[in-house]
Short mmCIF file of C-alpha atoms in Angstrom, two decimals:
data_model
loop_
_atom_site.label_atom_id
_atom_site.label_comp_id
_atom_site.label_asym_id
_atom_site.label_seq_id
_atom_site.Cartn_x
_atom_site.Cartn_y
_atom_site.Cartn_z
CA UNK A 1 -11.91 19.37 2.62
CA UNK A 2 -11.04 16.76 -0.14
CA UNK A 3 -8.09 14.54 0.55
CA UNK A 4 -6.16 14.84 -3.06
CA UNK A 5 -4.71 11.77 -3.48
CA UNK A 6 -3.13 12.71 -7.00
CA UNK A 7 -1.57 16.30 -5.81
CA UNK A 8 0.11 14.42 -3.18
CA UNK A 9 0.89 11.53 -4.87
CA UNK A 10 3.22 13.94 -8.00
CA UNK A 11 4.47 16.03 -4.95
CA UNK A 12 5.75 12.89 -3.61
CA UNK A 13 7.16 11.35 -6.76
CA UNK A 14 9.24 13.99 -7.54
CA UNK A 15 11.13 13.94 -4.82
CA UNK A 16 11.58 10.68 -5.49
CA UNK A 17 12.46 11.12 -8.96
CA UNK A 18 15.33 13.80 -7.29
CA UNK A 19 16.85 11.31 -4.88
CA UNK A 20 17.04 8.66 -7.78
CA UNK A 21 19.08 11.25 -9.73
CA UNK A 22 20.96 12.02 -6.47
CA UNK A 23 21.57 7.85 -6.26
CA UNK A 24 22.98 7.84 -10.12
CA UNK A 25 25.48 10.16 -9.76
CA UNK A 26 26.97 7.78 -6.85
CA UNK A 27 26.58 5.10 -9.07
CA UNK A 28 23.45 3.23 -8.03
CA UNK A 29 19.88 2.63 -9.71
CA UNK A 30 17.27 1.62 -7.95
CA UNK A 31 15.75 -1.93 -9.04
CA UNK A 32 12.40 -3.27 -9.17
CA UNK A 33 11.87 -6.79 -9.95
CA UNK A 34 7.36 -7.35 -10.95
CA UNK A 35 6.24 -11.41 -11.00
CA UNK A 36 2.75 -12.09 -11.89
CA UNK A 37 1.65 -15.31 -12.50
CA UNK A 38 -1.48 -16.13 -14.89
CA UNK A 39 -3.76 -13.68 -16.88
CA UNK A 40 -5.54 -11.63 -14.52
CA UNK A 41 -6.60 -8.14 -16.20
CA UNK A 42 -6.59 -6.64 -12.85
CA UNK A 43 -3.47 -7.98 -11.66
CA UNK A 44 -2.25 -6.93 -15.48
CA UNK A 45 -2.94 -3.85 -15.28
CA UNK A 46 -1.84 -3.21 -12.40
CA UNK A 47 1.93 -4.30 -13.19
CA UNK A 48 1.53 -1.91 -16.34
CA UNK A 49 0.86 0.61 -14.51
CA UNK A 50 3.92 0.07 -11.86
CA UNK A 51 6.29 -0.45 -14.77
CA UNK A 52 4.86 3.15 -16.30
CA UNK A 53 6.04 4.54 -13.02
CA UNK A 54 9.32 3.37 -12.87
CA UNK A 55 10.39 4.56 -16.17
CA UNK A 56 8.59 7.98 -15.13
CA UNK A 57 10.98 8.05 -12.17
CA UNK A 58 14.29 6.36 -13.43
CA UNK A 59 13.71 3.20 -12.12
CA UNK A 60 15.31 0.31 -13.47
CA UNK A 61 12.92 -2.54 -14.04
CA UNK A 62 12.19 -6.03 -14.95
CA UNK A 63 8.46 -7.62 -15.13
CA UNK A 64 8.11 -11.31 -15.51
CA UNK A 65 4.53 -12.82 -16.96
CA UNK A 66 4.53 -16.57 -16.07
CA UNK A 67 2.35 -18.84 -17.52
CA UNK A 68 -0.77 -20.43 -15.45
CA UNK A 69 0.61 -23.62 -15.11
CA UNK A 70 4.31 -22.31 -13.84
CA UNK A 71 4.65 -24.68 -10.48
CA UNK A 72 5.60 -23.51 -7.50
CA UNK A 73 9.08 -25.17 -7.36
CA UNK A 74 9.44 -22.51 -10.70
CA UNK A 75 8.11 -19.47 -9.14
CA UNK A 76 10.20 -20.17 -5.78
CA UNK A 77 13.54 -20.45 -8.18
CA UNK A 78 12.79 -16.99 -10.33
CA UNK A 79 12.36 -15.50 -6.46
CA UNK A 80 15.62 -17.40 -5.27
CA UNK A 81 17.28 -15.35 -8.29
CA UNK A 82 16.19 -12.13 -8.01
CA UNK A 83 17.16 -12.15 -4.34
CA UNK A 84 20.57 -12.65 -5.59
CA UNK A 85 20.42 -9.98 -8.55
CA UNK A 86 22.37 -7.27 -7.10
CA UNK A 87 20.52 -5.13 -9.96
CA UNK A 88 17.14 -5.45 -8.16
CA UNK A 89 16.65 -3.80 -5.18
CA UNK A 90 12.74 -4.68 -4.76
CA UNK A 91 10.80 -7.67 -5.44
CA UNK A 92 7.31 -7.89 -5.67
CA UNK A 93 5.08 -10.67 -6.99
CA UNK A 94 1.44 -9.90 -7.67
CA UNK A 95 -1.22 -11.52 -5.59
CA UNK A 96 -3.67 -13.43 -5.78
CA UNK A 97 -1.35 -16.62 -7.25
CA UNK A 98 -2.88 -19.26 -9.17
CA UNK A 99 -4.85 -21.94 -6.02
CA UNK A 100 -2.17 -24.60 -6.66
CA UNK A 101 0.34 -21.74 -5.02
CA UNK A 102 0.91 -21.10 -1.50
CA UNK A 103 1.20 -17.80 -0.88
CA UNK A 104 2.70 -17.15 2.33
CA UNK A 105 5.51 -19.59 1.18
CA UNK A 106 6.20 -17.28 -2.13
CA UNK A 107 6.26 -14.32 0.19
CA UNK A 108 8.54 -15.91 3.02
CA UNK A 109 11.04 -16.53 -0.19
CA UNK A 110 11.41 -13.00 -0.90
CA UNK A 111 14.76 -11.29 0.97
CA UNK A 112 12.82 -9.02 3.41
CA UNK A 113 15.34 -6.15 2.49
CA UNK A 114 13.74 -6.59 -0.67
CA UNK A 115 9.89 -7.01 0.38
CA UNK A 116 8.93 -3.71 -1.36
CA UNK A 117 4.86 -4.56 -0.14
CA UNK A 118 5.98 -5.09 3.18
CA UNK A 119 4.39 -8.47 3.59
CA UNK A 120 6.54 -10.81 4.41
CA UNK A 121 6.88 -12.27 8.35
CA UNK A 122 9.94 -10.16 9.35
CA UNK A 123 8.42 -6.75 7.66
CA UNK A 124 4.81 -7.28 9.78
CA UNK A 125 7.03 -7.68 13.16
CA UNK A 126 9.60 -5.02 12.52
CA UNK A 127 6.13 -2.92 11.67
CA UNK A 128 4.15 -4.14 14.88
CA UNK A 129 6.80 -3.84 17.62
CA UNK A 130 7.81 -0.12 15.57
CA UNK A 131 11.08 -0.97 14.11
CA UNK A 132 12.18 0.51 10.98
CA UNK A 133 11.76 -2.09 8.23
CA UNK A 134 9.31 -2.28 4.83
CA UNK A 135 5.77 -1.00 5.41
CA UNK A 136 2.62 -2.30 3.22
CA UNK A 137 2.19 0.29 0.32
CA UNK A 138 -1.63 1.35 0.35
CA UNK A 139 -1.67 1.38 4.30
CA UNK A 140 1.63 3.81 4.16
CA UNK A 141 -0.14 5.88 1.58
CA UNK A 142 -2.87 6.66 4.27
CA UNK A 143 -0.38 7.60 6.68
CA UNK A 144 1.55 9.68 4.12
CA UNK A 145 -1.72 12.05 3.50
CA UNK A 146 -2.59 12.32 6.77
CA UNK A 147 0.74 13.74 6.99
CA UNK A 148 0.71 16.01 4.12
CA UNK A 149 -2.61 17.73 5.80
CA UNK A 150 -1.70 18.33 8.92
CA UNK A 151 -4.04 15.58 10.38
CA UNK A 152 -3.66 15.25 14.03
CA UNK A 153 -3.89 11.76 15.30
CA UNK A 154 -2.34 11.75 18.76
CA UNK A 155 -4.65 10.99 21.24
CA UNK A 156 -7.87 10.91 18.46
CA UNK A 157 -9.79 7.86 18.28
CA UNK A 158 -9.36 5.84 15.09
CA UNK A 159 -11.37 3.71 13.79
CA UNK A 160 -10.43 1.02 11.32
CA UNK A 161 -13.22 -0.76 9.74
CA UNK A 162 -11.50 -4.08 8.09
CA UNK A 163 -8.83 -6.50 9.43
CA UNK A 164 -7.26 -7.52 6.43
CA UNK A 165 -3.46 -8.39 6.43
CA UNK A 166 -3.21 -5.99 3.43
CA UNK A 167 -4.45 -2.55 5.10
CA UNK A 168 -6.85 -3.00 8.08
CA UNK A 169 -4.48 -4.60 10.76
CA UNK A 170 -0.88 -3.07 9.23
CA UNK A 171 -2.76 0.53 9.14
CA UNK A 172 -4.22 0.39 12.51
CA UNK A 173 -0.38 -0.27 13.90
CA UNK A 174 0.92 2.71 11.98
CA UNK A 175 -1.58 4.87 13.74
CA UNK A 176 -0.58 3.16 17.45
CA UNK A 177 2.23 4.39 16.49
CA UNK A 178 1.27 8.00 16.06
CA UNK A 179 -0.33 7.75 19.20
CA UNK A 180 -4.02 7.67 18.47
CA UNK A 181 -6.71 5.33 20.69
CA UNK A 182 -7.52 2.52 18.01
CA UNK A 183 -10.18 0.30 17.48
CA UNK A 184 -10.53 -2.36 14.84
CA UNK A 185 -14.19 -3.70 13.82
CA UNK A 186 -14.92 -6.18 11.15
CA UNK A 187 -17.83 -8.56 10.34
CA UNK A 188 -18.64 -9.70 14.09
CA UNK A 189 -18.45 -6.27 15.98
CA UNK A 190 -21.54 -5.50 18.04
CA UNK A 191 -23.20 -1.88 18.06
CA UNK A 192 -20.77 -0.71 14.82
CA UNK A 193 -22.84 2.71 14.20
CA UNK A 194 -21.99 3.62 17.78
CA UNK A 195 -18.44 2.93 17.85
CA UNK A 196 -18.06 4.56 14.16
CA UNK A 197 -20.17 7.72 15.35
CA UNK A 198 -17.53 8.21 18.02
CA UNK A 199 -14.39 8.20 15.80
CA UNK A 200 -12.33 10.64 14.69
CA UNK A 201 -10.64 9.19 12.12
CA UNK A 202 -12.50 6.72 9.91
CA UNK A 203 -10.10 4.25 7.80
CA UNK A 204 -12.53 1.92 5.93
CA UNK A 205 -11.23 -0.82 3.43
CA UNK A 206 -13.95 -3.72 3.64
CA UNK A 207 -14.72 -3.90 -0.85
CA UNK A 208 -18.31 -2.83 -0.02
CA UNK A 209 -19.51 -0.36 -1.95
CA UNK A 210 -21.36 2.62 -0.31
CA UNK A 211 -21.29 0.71 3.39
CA UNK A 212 -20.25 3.95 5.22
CA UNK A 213 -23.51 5.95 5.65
CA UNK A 214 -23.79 9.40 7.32
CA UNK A 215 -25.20 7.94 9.88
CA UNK A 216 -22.45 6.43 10.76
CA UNK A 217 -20.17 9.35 10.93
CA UNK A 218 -19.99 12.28 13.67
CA UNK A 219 -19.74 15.88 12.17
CA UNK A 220 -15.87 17.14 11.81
CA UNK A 221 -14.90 13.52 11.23
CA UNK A 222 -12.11 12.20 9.28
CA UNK A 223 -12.89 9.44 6.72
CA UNK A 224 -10.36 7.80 4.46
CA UNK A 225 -11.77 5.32 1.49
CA UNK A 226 -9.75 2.48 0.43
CA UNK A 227 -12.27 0.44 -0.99
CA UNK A 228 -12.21 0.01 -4.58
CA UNK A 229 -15.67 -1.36 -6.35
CA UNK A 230 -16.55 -1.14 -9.56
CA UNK A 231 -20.28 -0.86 -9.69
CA UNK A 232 -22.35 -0.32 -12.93
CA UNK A 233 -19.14 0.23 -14.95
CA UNK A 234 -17.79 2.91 -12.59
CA UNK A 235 -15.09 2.89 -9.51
CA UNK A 236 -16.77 3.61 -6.13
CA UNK A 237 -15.43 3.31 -2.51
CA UNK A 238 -16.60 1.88 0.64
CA UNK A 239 -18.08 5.17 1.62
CA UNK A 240 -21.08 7.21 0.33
CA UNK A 241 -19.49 9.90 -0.36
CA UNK A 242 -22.59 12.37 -1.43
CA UNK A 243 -23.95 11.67 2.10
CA UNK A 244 -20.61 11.86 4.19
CA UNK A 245 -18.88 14.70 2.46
CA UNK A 246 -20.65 17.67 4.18
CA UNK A 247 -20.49 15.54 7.54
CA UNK A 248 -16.32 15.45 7.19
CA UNK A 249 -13.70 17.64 7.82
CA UNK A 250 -11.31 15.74 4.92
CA UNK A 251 -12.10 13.06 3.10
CA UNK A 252 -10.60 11.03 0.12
CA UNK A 253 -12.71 10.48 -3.02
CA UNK A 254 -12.70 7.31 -4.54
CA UNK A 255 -11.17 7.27 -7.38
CA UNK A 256 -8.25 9.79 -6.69
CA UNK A 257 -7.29 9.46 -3.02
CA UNK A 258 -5.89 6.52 -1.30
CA UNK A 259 -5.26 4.79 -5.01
CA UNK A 260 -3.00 6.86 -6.21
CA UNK A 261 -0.50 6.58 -3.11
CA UNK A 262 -0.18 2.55 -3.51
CA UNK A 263 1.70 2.77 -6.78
CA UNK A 264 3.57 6.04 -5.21
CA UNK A 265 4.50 3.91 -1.62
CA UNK A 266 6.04 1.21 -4.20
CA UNK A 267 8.63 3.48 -5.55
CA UNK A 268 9.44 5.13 -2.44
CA UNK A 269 9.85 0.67 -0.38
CA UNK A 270 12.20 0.70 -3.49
CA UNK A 271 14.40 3.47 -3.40
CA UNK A 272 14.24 3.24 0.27
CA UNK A 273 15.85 -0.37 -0.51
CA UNK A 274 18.09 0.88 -2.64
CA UNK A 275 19.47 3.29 -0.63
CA UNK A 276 19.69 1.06 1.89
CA UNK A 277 22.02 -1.21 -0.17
CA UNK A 278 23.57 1.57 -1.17
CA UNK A 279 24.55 2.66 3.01
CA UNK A 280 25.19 -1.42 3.78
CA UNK A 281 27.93 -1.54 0.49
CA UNK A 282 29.98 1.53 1.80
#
């Protein structure tokens, strides 16, 4: 069965789209502050697309295109100020920064009740030791559709193929946390087809196009695609999807599965933040 991340992805916004009408009539819009820093036309069009959401779903927002050159004492003084904007709920500045940037010091700025990608320091322990906090969007998406079909995970063996601070590690501790047996293989595992054969649950986000083979994959298995490569003009995931499909029992195309839920996870780390105010201020 195909994963669809778009049917979930509208069923999901509009609830959120409900509670943010719920918020208004108390008085509060959620906020979502966007930094991006240079002209990337990924990173570009990415932001375009978040801001398109947020005025599909009522949510205020405020996008701020610095130039190249913008130090870091300037970027660390625009974050200083929208942790203090009581009109912004969620901050999020785009990655990758410009090389004379440190990153990890940009994202330790942000006011972890208003890390709406769930990266900073405090978010990654509240997520590893299970407390409630900010969650990273794509990895949440995952989690989110293996909810909506019914996709049992306790006790199942999942295996994450990446390690990445961005999905691989934060998705592997969301499914700890559902109880499934989890194993985590990147560029220096030994025997990787035989590990992979015995999952049941395949989460692979490595940016290799068609790595995932059927060989790879045991009959009734699960397999989520992250990966996101554009090859000869066209998107294409980190799985071969011709091959693996009639191997699977669900499986997310690429485009249309996991990528839609990122942008979708966004809005719901911001209203969640909102709300959150909201509860804190009464």
């Amino acid at each position: 069965m195909i994963i669809d991340g778009k049917k979930v992805s509208k069923i999901m916004r509009d609830e959120i789209r409900n509670e943010i009408e719920e918020l208004k009539g108390k008085g509060f819009v959620p906020g979502l502050a966007v930094v991006i820093v240079g002209e990337n036309p990924a990173s570009q069009s990415y932001v375009r697309s978040k801001q398109k959401t947020c005025d599909a779903l009522g949510i205020y927002s405020e996008k701020y295109e610095l130039p190249v050159d913008t130090t870091e004492e300037e970027l660390l003084d625009l974050v200083d100020g929208l942790n203090n904007n009581s009109k912004i709920h969620g901050i999020l500045v785009q990655l990758p920064l410009p090389k004379h940037m440190d990153e990890n010091k940009v994202i330790e700025r942000i006011n972890p009740k208003k890390d709406v990608d769930g990266f900073h320091p405090i978010s990654v322990g509240n997520l590893s030791i299970g407390f409630d906090g900010m969650k990273p969007c794509t990895p949440y998406g995952v989690i989110k559709l293996l909810e909506h079909y019914d996709i049992p995970v306790e006790g199942k063996h999942a295996v994450v193929l990446g390690r990445s601070n961005i999905v691989g590690k934060p998705v592997s501790m969301m499914l700890l946390q559902k109880n499934a047996t989890v194993t985590v293989c990147h560029s220096r595992t030994q025997d990787l087809e035989a590990i992979l054969k015995s999952a049941d649950i395949i989460v692979v986000a490595i940016g290799r196009p068609g790595f995932l083979t059927k060989e790879m994959v045991k009959e009734g298995a699960v397999v989520i695609d992250v990966g996101i490569n554009r090859v000869d003009g066209k998107i294409v995931g980190d799985v071969k999807y011709d091959e693996v499909f009639p191997l699977a029992s669900y499986i997310t195309p690429v485009p249309g599965g996991v990528g839609p839920m990122t942008i979708t996870m966004l809005m719901y780390n911001t209203l969640k933040a909102c709300r959150e105010h909201y509860f804190d201020a009464k």
